[in-house]
Amino acid sequence: MQTIDNYNFDGKKAIVRVDFNVPLDDQFNVTDDNRIRGALPTIKKIIGDGGSAILMSHLGRPKGEPQEKFSLKHVVPALSDHLGVEVQFADDCIGDEAREKSEALQPGEVLLLENLRFHSAEDKVKTPEEQKATREFAEKLAGYADVYVNDAFGTAHRAHASTAVIADFFEEDAKMFGFLINKELKAMDKVLKESKSPFTAIMGGAKVSDKIQVIENLLDGVDNLIIAGGMTYTFIKAQGGEIGNSLCEEDKLELALEVIKKAKAKGVNLVLPVDQVLADDFNNEAKTMITPIMQGKEGYMGLDIGDETIKLFSDVIMKSNTILWNGPAGVFEMPNFQKGTVAIAKAIAESTSKGAFSLVGGGDSVAAVNKFGLADKISYVSTGGGAMLEYIEGKELPGIKAIKG
Ligand code: AMP
């Protein structure tokens, strides 16, 4: 397999799938440039070698039509600043302008194509061709360049035109991963294949159903599995606890009991919360009380873990050598229910400072470590939520397979 480290881009045009799906404010300023910064090493390597880079990405979920709020032209100023190169822009990813600008691109120059999802197929539902993954669309994009680089880990679990199909149009030695994808894969393999015991996974967030596959897969590798957040309550109800109005997936009660049984059989220490912060409304100003986890209250819902649980979880995290975290411990978007999530983030940061390897992924956990200013104290913060979960589930990611074979 071709690797980016030993490829010389001199005189080559590279088409690079990046993940510029970044948040914009009302004035279309980029409010979090993490993903832009993530793509810089690859772009710099290409232009530094004397090549030119044609960048493509999606932004948001447009329905196959151009929309100002999803235009990638808003990314140009921030990207130009970071690169120190005036980035050119093509108003459509396909068509004369994009083709001519790609053809005219000189060594050291960078061209960004408009949102890949602005282009819809001629069907009734207007599915963007990018997501329909049509060969014609992928072939047109491929036609701009000599070499294809995929550096968009966040969309590696999607079999789209620019993430997977396009690779078919390049020879073995003219397609490769960028530095970001390489880093992501290395960090995940460090956790999944070379974890140092004790290995603790912390699974939080709203739903058991979203993460059950991951949880089952992790049971084969972890020493401790901490369950937190809204998904706790399906486990509590399954064991006969009172949960009041807390989140619960009634159709997953059996499955929760199965997980408990499997964990026991595999010798995994399954750690559930022991106390909780109850609220009489889904609201930051709600009336609250702390109760044991099995004793919820009618009319109340559990929105965060309590102090005893914080201590219990922190102790486990502090004794770990490998830590994987996905999903918050409570409704951390509301200040009154963020304490548990902050405590977990801090414990992971502290354990990392003592030598543990920590990997945090998933939109909300990443938002949490950023919000609390702890991102640089984590060994690796993943740029891909869904992609990371699917990789941990043991699935083959189409964007990875397209290059790796
Ligand atoms: P997920 O996307 O599954 O990782 O879930 C993240 C969301 O779960 C966040 O928006 C949290 O506010 C929410 N969440 C976490 N704990 C709870 C809880 N106890 N009750 C309701 N929502 C929760």
Short mmCIF file of C-alpha atoms and ligand atoms in Angstrom, two decimals:
data_model
loop_
_atom_site.label_atom_id
_atom_site.label_comp_id
_atom_site.label_asym_id
_atom_site.label_seq_id
_atom_site.Cartn_x
_atom_site.Cartn_y
_atom_site.Cartn_z
CA MET A 1 0.00 0.00 0.00
CA GLN A 2 1.28 3.47 -0.90
CA THR A 3 1.95 5.71 2.11
CA ILE A 4 1.98 9.48 2.17
CA ASP A 5 5.32 9.65 4.02
CA ASN A 6 7.30 8.25 1.15
CA TYR A 7 5.31 9.69 -1.76
CA ASN A 8 6.79 12.58 -3.69
CA PHE A 9 4.06 14.97 -4.88
CA ASP A 10 6.49 17.03 -6.98
CA GLY A 11 4.67 18.13 -10.13
CA LYS A 12 1.56 16.11 -9.18
CA LYS A 13 -2.01 17.22 -8.71
CA ALA A 14 -3.58 15.56 -5.68
CA ILE A 15 -7.30 15.44 -5.02
CA VAL A 16 -7.77 15.24 -1.27
CA ARG A 17 -10.96 14.26 0.57
CA VAL A 18 -10.84 16.37 3.72
CA ASP A 19 -13.39 16.75 6.49
CA PHE A 20 -14.29 20.44 6.52
CA ASN A 21 -17.71 19.78 8.01
CA VAL A 22 -17.15 22.60 10.50
CA PRO A 23 -19.58 24.68 12.58
CA LEU A 24 -20.34 28.21 11.30
CA ASP A 25 -21.97 31.09 13.18
CA ASP A 26 -24.71 33.42 11.83
CA GLN A 27 -22.08 35.48 9.98
CA PHE A 28 -20.62 32.28 8.49
CA ASN A 29 -17.42 32.45 10.54
CA VAL A 30 -15.84 29.13 11.41
CA THR A 31 -16.39 28.71 15.16
CA ASP A 32 -14.29 25.57 15.64
CA ASP A 33 -11.37 25.04 13.27
CA ASN A 34 -10.24 21.70 14.70
CA ARG A 35 -11.01 19.82 11.52
CA ILE A 36 -9.27 22.40 9.34
CA ARG A 37 -6.16 22.15 11.49
CA GLY A 38 -6.40 18.37 11.29
CA ALA A 39 -6.03 18.47 7.50
CA LEU A 40 -3.04 20.84 7.42
CA PRO A 41 -0.15 18.34 7.65
CA THR A 42 -1.37 16.52 4.54
CA ILE A 43 -1.96 19.68 2.51
CA LYS A 44 1.40 21.10 3.59
CA LYS A 45 3.21 17.91 2.59
CA ILE A 46 1.63 18.03 -0.90
CA ILE A 47 2.46 21.66 -1.62
CA GLY A 48 5.80 21.43 0.19
CA ASP A 49 6.87 18.66 -2.20
CA GLY A 50 6.01 20.91 -5.16
CA GLY A 51 2.59 19.47 -5.87
CA SER A 52 -0.81 21.13 -5.91
CA ALA A 53 -3.87 20.22 -3.85
CA ILE A 54 -7.52 20.08 -4.90
CA LEU A 55 -9.60 19.79 -1.74
CA MET A 56 -13.10 18.38 -1.56
CA SER A 57 -15.49 17.98 1.36
CA HIS A 58 -19.09 18.11 2.41
CA LEU A 59 -20.51 20.60 4.91
CA GLY A 60 -23.77 19.99 6.74
CA ARG A 61 -26.68 18.17 5.23
CA PRO A 62 -27.88 20.09 2.20
CA LYS A 63 -30.61 18.38 0.24
CA GLY A 64 -28.80 18.30 -3.10
CA GLU A 65 -29.08 22.03 -3.73
CA PRO A 66 -26.73 24.93 -3.06
CA GLN A 67 -27.46 26.71 0.22
CA GLU A 68 -25.47 29.69 1.48
CA LYS A 69 -25.19 28.32 5.02
CA PHE A 70 -23.55 25.14 3.75
CA SER A 71 -21.14 26.78 1.30
CA LEU A 72 -17.50 25.81 1.70
CA LYS A 73 -16.43 29.26 0.53
CA HIS A 74 -16.82 30.30 4.19
CA VAL A 75 -13.90 28.03 5.02
CA VAL A 76 -11.51 29.75 2.58
CA PRO A 77 -10.33 32.63 4.87
CA ALA A 78 -9.52 30.35 7.83
CA LEU A 79 -7.82 27.80 5.58
CA SER A 80 -5.78 30.46 3.74
CA ASP A 81 -4.66 31.87 7.10
CA HIS A 82 -3.53 28.51 8.39
CA LEU A 83 -1.70 27.57 5.19
CA GLY A 84 -0.22 30.96 4.42
CA VAL A 85 -1.41 30.38 0.85
CA GLU A 86 -4.30 32.16 -0.89
CA VAL A 87 -6.70 29.27 -1.39
CA GLN A 88 -8.66 29.34 -4.67
CA PHE A 89 -12.31 28.33 -4.82
CA ALA A 90 -14.57 26.72 -7.43
CA ASP A 91 -18.28 27.50 -7.10
CA ASP A 92 -19.30 24.01 -8.12
CA CYS A 93 -17.42 20.78 -7.53
CA ILE A 94 -18.22 19.59 -11.05
CA GLY A 95 -18.28 21.53 -14.33
CA ASP A 96 -16.15 23.84 -16.46
CA GLU A 97 -14.98 26.16 -13.68
CA ALA A 98 -13.74 23.35 -11.44
CA ARG A 99 -12.07 21.59 -14.37
CA GLU A 100 -10.38 24.72 -15.70
CA LYS A 101 -9.19 25.82 -12.27
CA SER A 102 -7.79 22.34 -11.56
CA GLU A 103 -6.00 22.31 -14.90
CA ALA A 104 -4.48 25.74 -14.29
CA LEU A 105 -3.32 24.88 -10.76
CA GLN A 106 0.44 25.42 -10.30
CA PRO A 107 2.81 23.71 -7.86
CA GLY A 108 2.25 25.06 -4.36
CA GLU A 109 -1.32 26.14 -5.11
CA VAL A 110 -4.49 24.98 -3.41
CA LEU A 111 -8.03 24.82 -4.81
CA LEU A 112 -11.11 24.12 -2.69
CA LEU A 113 -14.19 22.75 -4.43
CA GLU A 114 -17.71 23.75 -3.38
CA ASN A 115 -19.70 21.37 -1.15
CA LEU A 116 -19.85 17.89 -2.70
CA ARG A 117 -23.42 17.51 -1.49
CA PHE A 118 -24.71 20.46 -3.56
CA HIS A 119 -24.81 18.23 -6.57
CA SER A 120 -28.00 16.16 -6.81
CA ALA A 121 -28.84 13.24 -9.01
CA GLU A 122 -31.77 13.75 -11.37
CA ASP A 123 -34.19 11.76 -9.26
CA LYS A 124 -37.30 12.80 -7.36
CA VAL A 125 -35.73 12.79 -3.93
CA LYS A 126 -32.70 14.77 -5.06
CA THR A 127 -30.20 12.65 -3.20
CA PRO A 128 -26.81 14.30 -3.59
CA GLU A 129 -24.70 12.31 -6.03
CA GLU A 130 -21.98 12.23 -3.42
CA GLN A 131 -24.15 10.12 -1.11
CA LYS A 132 -25.67 8.12 -3.95
CA ALA A 133 -22.06 7.31 -4.75
CA THR A 134 -22.50 7.32 -8.52
CA ARG A 135 -19.50 6.21 -10.55
CA GLU A 136 -19.90 9.07 -13.07
CA PHE A 137 -19.68 11.67 -10.32
CA ALA A 138 -16.64 9.99 -8.74
CA GLU A 139 -14.98 9.68 -12.15
CA LYS A 140 -15.38 13.39 -12.84
CA LEU A 141 -13.74 14.26 -9.54
CA ALA A 142 -10.96 11.76 -10.17
CA GLY A 143 -10.35 13.35 -13.58
CA TYR A 144 -8.95 16.51 -11.97
CA ALA A 145 -5.91 14.82 -10.46
CA ASP A 146 -3.01 12.37 -10.73
CA VAL A 147 -3.29 11.06 -7.20
CA TYR A 148 -6.01 10.57 -4.57
CA VAL A 149 -5.55 11.12 -0.85
CA ASN A 150 -8.26 10.35 1.70
CA ASP A 151 -7.81 12.28 4.94
CA ALA A 152 -11.44 12.50 6.09
CA PHE A 153 -11.69 10.08 8.99
CA GLY A 154 -15.09 11.53 10.02
CA THR A 155 -16.69 10.14 6.85
CA ALA A 156 -14.61 6.99 6.48
CA HIS A 157 -17.63 4.90 7.54
CA ARG A 158 -19.60 6.17 4.53
CA ALA A 159 -19.41 4.52 1.11
CA HIS A 160 -19.74 7.80 -0.76
CA ALA A 161 -18.36 8.93 -4.13
CA SER A 162 -15.47 10.97 -2.70
CA THR A 163 -14.68 8.66 0.22
CA ALA A 164 -14.74 5.26 -1.48
CA VAL A 165 -15.82 5.01 -5.15
CA ILE A 166 -13.24 7.52 -6.40
CA ALA A 167 -10.38 5.23 -5.33
CA ASP A 168 -11.29 2.84 -8.17
CA PHE A 169 -10.06 5.41 -10.67
CA PHE A 170 -6.50 5.48 -9.36
CA GLU A 171 -3.72 2.91 -9.58
CA GLU A 172 -2.51 1.19 -6.44
CA ASP A 173 0.50 3.51 -6.07
CA ALA A 174 -1.55 6.68 -6.65
CA LYS A 175 -3.98 6.42 -3.73
CA MET A 176 -3.21 6.69 -0.05
CA PHE A 177 -4.38 7.89 3.36
CA GLY A 178 -3.42 11.33 4.61
CA PHE A 179 -1.62 11.93 7.90
CA LEU A 180 -4.85 12.45 9.86
CA ILE A 181 -6.39 9.10 8.94
CA ASN A 182 -3.06 7.42 9.68
CA LYS A 183 -3.01 9.02 13.13
CA GLU A 184 -6.62 8.04 13.84
CA LEU A 185 -6.03 4.41 12.87
CA LYS A 186 -2.87 4.27 14.94
CA ALA A 187 -4.63 5.64 18.02
CA MET A 188 -7.53 3.21 17.69
CA ASP A 189 -5.27 0.23 17.14
CA LYS A 190 -3.28 1.24 20.19
CA VAL A 191 -6.47 0.90 22.22
CA LEU A 192 -8.01 -2.09 20.48
CA LYS A 193 -4.99 -4.21 19.61
CA GLU A 194 -2.16 -3.17 21.91
CA SER A 195 -4.02 -2.01 25.02
CA LYS A 196 -2.10 -2.09 28.27
CA SER A 197 -4.11 -3.50 31.15
CA PRO A 198 -6.12 -2.32 33.03
CA PHE A 199 -8.16 -1.18 30.03
CA THR A 200 -11.25 0.87 30.88
CA ALA A 201 -13.97 1.86 28.44
CA ILE A 202 -16.47 4.53 29.44
CA MET A 203 -19.66 4.48 27.42
CA GLY A 204 -22.12 7.28 27.96
CA GLY A 205 -24.66 9.25 26.01
CA ALA A 206 -28.34 8.94 25.41
CA LYS A 207 -29.07 5.57 23.89
CA VAL A 208 -28.14 1.96 24.50
CA SER A 209 -29.26 1.06 20.99
CA ASP A 210 -26.64 3.30 19.37
CA LYS A 211 -23.81 1.69 21.29
CA ILE A 212 -24.83 -1.85 22.05
CA GLN A 213 -22.68 -3.32 19.28
CA VAL A 214 -19.67 -1.42 20.53
CA ILE A 215 -20.32 -2.47 24.11
CA GLU A 216 -20.59 -6.14 23.13
CA ASN A 217 -17.40 -5.94 21.11
CA LEU A 218 -15.54 -4.20 23.92
CA LEU A 219 -16.48 -6.92 26.41
CA ASP A 220 -13.83 -9.09 24.73
CA GLY A 221 -11.03 -6.66 25.42
CA VAL A 222 -11.67 -4.45 28.43
CA ASP A 223 -11.06 -4.99 32.13
CA ASN A 224 -13.57 -2.34 33.22
CA LEU A 225 -16.66 -1.14 31.41
CA ILE A 226 -18.21 1.99 32.85
CA ILE A 227 -21.77 2.77 31.77
CA ALA A 228 -22.93 6.37 32.20
CA GLY A 229 -25.41 8.92 30.87
CA GLY A 230 -28.97 8.32 29.78
CA MET A 231 -28.30 4.74 28.76
CA THR A 232 -27.74 3.83 32.42
CA TYR A 233 -31.47 3.72 33.05
CA THR A 234 -32.22 0.86 30.71
CA PHE A 235 -29.76 -1.17 32.81
CA ILE A 236 -31.29 0.07 36.07
CA LYS A 237 -34.86 -0.68 35.07
CA ALA A 238 -33.83 -4.10 33.74
CA GLN A 239 -32.55 -4.89 37.26
CA GLY A 240 -35.76 -3.80 38.93
CA GLY A 241 -34.81 -0.21 39.81
CA GLU A 242 -37.26 2.71 39.86
CA ILE A 243 -36.40 5.17 37.10
CA GLY A 244 -39.29 7.66 37.09
CA ASN A 245 -39.14 9.73 33.88
CA SER A 246 -35.51 8.93 33.08
CA LEU A 247 -34.61 7.86 29.54
CA CYS A 248 -35.31 4.20 28.90
CA GLU A 249 -35.46 1.90 25.92
CA GLU A 250 -38.10 -0.64 26.91
CA ASP A 251 -37.21 -2.93 24.01
CA LYS A 252 -33.59 -3.13 25.18
CA LEU A 253 -34.21 -4.34 28.74
CA GLU A 254 -33.45 -7.98 27.88
CA LEU A 255 -30.34 -6.91 26.02
CA ALA A 256 -29.13 -4.94 29.04
CA LEU A 257 -29.47 -8.08 31.21
CA GLU A 258 -27.58 -10.03 28.57
CA VAL A 259 -24.72 -7.52 28.71
CA ILE A 260 -24.59 -7.81 32.50
CA LYS A 261 -24.47 -11.60 32.21
CA LYS A 262 -21.84 -11.58 29.47
CA ALA A 263 -19.65 -9.17 31.41
CA LYS A 264 -19.75 -11.52 34.39
CA ALA A 265 -18.95 -14.54 32.26
CA LYS A 266 -15.98 -12.77 30.67
CA GLY A 267 -14.67 -11.44 33.97
CA VAL A 268 -15.26 -7.80 32.98
CA ASN A 269 -15.89 -5.38 35.82
CA LEU A 270 -19.13 -3.66 34.71
CA VAL A 271 -19.41 -0.39 36.62
CA LEU A 272 -22.82 1.28 36.76
CA PRO A 273 -23.61 4.54 38.59
CA VAL A 274 -24.56 4.21 42.26
CA ASP A 275 -26.24 7.61 42.67
CA GLN A 276 -27.77 10.27 40.44
CA VAL A 277 -28.90 13.86 40.15
CA LEU A 278 -32.65 13.86 39.62
CA ALA A 279 -34.49 16.82 38.07
CA ASP A 280 -38.23 17.55 37.93
CA ASP A 281 -37.88 18.91 34.39
CA PHE A 282 -35.49 18.72 31.40
CA ASN A 283 -34.27 22.19 32.16
CA ASN A 284 -31.20 23.79 33.75
CA GLU A 285 -33.35 25.53 36.37
CA ALA A 286 -35.23 22.37 37.33
CA LYS A 287 -35.61 21.37 40.97
CA THR A 288 -32.99 18.71 41.77
CA MET A 289 -32.19 16.06 44.36
CA ILE A 290 -29.61 13.30 44.71
CA THR A 291 -30.76 9.73 45.25
CA PRO A 292 -29.32 6.20 45.03
CA ILE A 293 -29.41 5.00 41.44
CA MET A 294 -32.03 2.29 42.08
CA GLN A 295 -34.32 4.83 43.71
CA GLY A 296 -35.54 7.24 41.08
CA LYS A 297 -38.73 9.15 41.68
CA GLU A 298 -41.99 9.55 39.85
CA GLY A 299 -42.06 12.83 37.95
CA TYR A 300 -38.24 13.12 38.07
CA MET A 301 -35.53 12.19 35.58
CA GLY A 302 -31.86 11.42 36.10
CA LEU A 303 -29.74 14.01 34.28
CA ASP A 304 -26.31 13.47 35.82
CA ILE A 305 -24.31 11.09 37.99
CA GLY A 306 -23.97 11.86 41.71
CA ASP A 307 -20.85 12.45 43.84
CA GLU A 308 -20.45 8.85 44.96
CA THR A 309 -20.51 7.72 41.36
CA ILE A 310 -17.98 10.38 40.43
CA LYS A 311 -15.66 8.97 43.07
CA LEU A 312 -16.27 5.38 41.99
CA PHE A 313 -15.66 6.14 38.31
CA SER A 314 -12.64 8.34 39.00
CA ASP A 315 -10.98 5.59 41.08
CA VAL A 316 -11.36 3.10 38.25
CA ILE A 317 -10.11 5.61 35.66
CA MET A 318 -7.11 6.58 37.79
CA LYS A 319 -6.00 2.94 38.04
CA SER A 320 -6.21 2.38 34.27
CA ASN A 321 -3.43 2.21 31.72
CA THR A 322 -5.67 2.41 28.65
CA ILE A 323 -8.85 4.49 28.52
CA LEU A 324 -11.50 4.82 25.84
CA TRP A 325 -14.33 7.34 26.30
CA ASN A 326 -17.40 7.89 24.18
CA GLY A 327 -20.51 9.71 25.34
CA PRO A 328 -21.19 12.15 28.22
CA ALA A 329 -22.21 11.12 31.75
CA GLY A 330 -25.13 13.53 31.85
CA VAL A 331 -26.78 16.44 30.09
CA PHE A 332 -23.51 18.39 30.09
CA GLU A 333 -24.95 21.06 27.76
CA MET A 334 -26.76 22.39 30.86
CA PRO A 335 -24.34 23.78 33.49
CA ASN A 336 -26.25 22.22 36.39
CA PHE A 337 -25.85 18.74 34.93
CA GLN A 338 -22.27 18.86 33.67
CA LYS A 339 -20.46 17.92 36.86
CA GLY A 340 -20.22 14.19 36.13
CA THR A 341 -18.94 14.71 32.59
CA VAL A 342 -16.36 17.28 33.78
CA ALA A 343 -15.20 14.87 36.48
CA ILE A 344 -14.74 12.03 33.99
CA ALA A 345 -12.82 14.30 31.60
CA LYS A 346 -10.59 15.47 34.48
CA ALA A 347 -9.95 11.95 35.75
CA ILE A 348 -8.97 10.85 32.24
CA ALA A 349 -6.66 13.86 31.89
CA GLU A 350 -5.03 13.09 35.24
CA SER A 351 -4.62 9.42 34.50
CA THR A 352 -3.09 10.37 31.13
CA SER A 353 -0.58 12.64 32.88
CA LYS A 354 0.47 9.58 34.91
CA GLY A 355 1.17 7.57 31.79
CA ALA A 356 -2.15 6.08 30.63
CA PHE A 357 -3.06 6.18 26.94
CA SER A 358 -6.46 7.82 26.44
CA LEU A 359 -8.66 8.03 23.39
CA VAL A 360 -11.77 10.20 23.36
CA GLY A 361 -14.18 10.20 20.46
CA GLY A 362 -17.75 11.03 19.54
CA GLY A 363 -19.10 14.51 18.92
CA ASP A 364 -20.38 15.09 22.45
CA SER A 365 -17.39 13.80 24.40
CA VAL A 366 -15.06 15.76 22.14
CA ALA A 367 -17.22 18.87 22.63
CA ALA A 368 -17.00 18.24 26.38
CA VAL A 369 -13.20 17.97 26.55
CA ASN A 370 -12.93 21.09 24.37
CA LYS A 371 -15.47 22.99 26.47
CA PHE A 372 -13.57 22.16 29.66
CA GLY A 373 -10.19 22.99 28.08
CA LEU A 374 -8.81 19.47 28.54
CA ALA A 375 -8.29 18.37 24.93
CA ASP A 376 -4.50 18.75 25.06
CA LYS A 377 -4.36 16.55 28.18
CA ILE A 378 -5.88 13.56 26.36
CA SER A 379 -3.55 11.27 24.37
CA TYR A 380 -5.76 11.36 21.28
CA VAL A 381 -9.01 13.16 20.52
CA SER A 382 -10.65 11.54 17.52
CA THR A 383 -12.23 13.58 14.72
CA GLY A 384 -14.70 10.83 13.92
CA GLY A 385 -17.65 9.89 16.11
CA GLY A 386 -19.59 7.45 13.95
CA ALA A 387 -16.47 6.25 12.17
CA MET A 388 -14.73 5.55 15.47
CA LEU A 389 -17.69 3.61 16.84
CA GLU A 390 -17.97 1.50 13.70
CA TYR A 391 -14.25 0.76 13.78
CA ILE A 392 -14.54 -0.33 17.41
CA GLU A 393 -17.56 -2.46 16.52
CA GLY A 394 -15.15 -4.35 14.31
CA LYS A 395 -16.74 -3.21 11.05
CA GLU A 396 -14.74 -2.59 7.93
CA LEU A 397 -14.94 1.12 7.05
CA PRO A 398 -15.60 1.67 3.31
CA GLY A 399 -13.23 4.65 3.18
CA ILE A 400 -10.44 2.54 4.65
CA LYS A 401 -11.15 -0.55 2.55
CA ALA A 402 -11.18 1.48 -0.69
CA ILE A 403 -7.49 2.24 -0.25
CA LYS A 404 -6.27 -0.70 1.80
CA GLY A 405 -8.09 -3.27 -0.33
P1 AMP B 1 -24.94 10.38 22.29
O1 AMP B 1 -25.13 11.13 21.03
O2 AMP B 1 -25.66 9.06 22.34
O3 AMP B 1 -23.49 10.27 22.72
O4 AMP B 1 -25.69 11.21 23.41
C1 AMP B 1 -25.27 12.47 23.78
C2 AMP B 1 -26.41 13.18 24.43
O5 AMP B 1 -26.87 12.44 25.53
C3 AMP B 1 -26.04 14.54 24.96
O6 AMP B 1 -26.73 15.52 24.23
C4 AMP B 1 -26.50 14.51 26.41
O7 AMP B 1 -27.18 15.67 26.81
C5 AMP B 1 -27.43 13.34 26.44
N1 AMP B 1 -27.54 12.73 27.77
C6 AMP B 1 -26.54 12.30 28.54
N2 AMP B 1 -27.03 11.84 29.73
C7 AMP B 1 -28.36 11.99 29.69
C8 AMP B 1 -29.41 11.71 30.61
N3 AMP B 1 -29.16 11.19 31.81
N4 AMP B 1 -30.68 12.02 30.22
C9 AMP B 1 -30.92 12.54 29.00
N5 AMP B 1 -29.98 12.83 28.10
C10 AMP B 1 -28.70 12.55 28.43
#
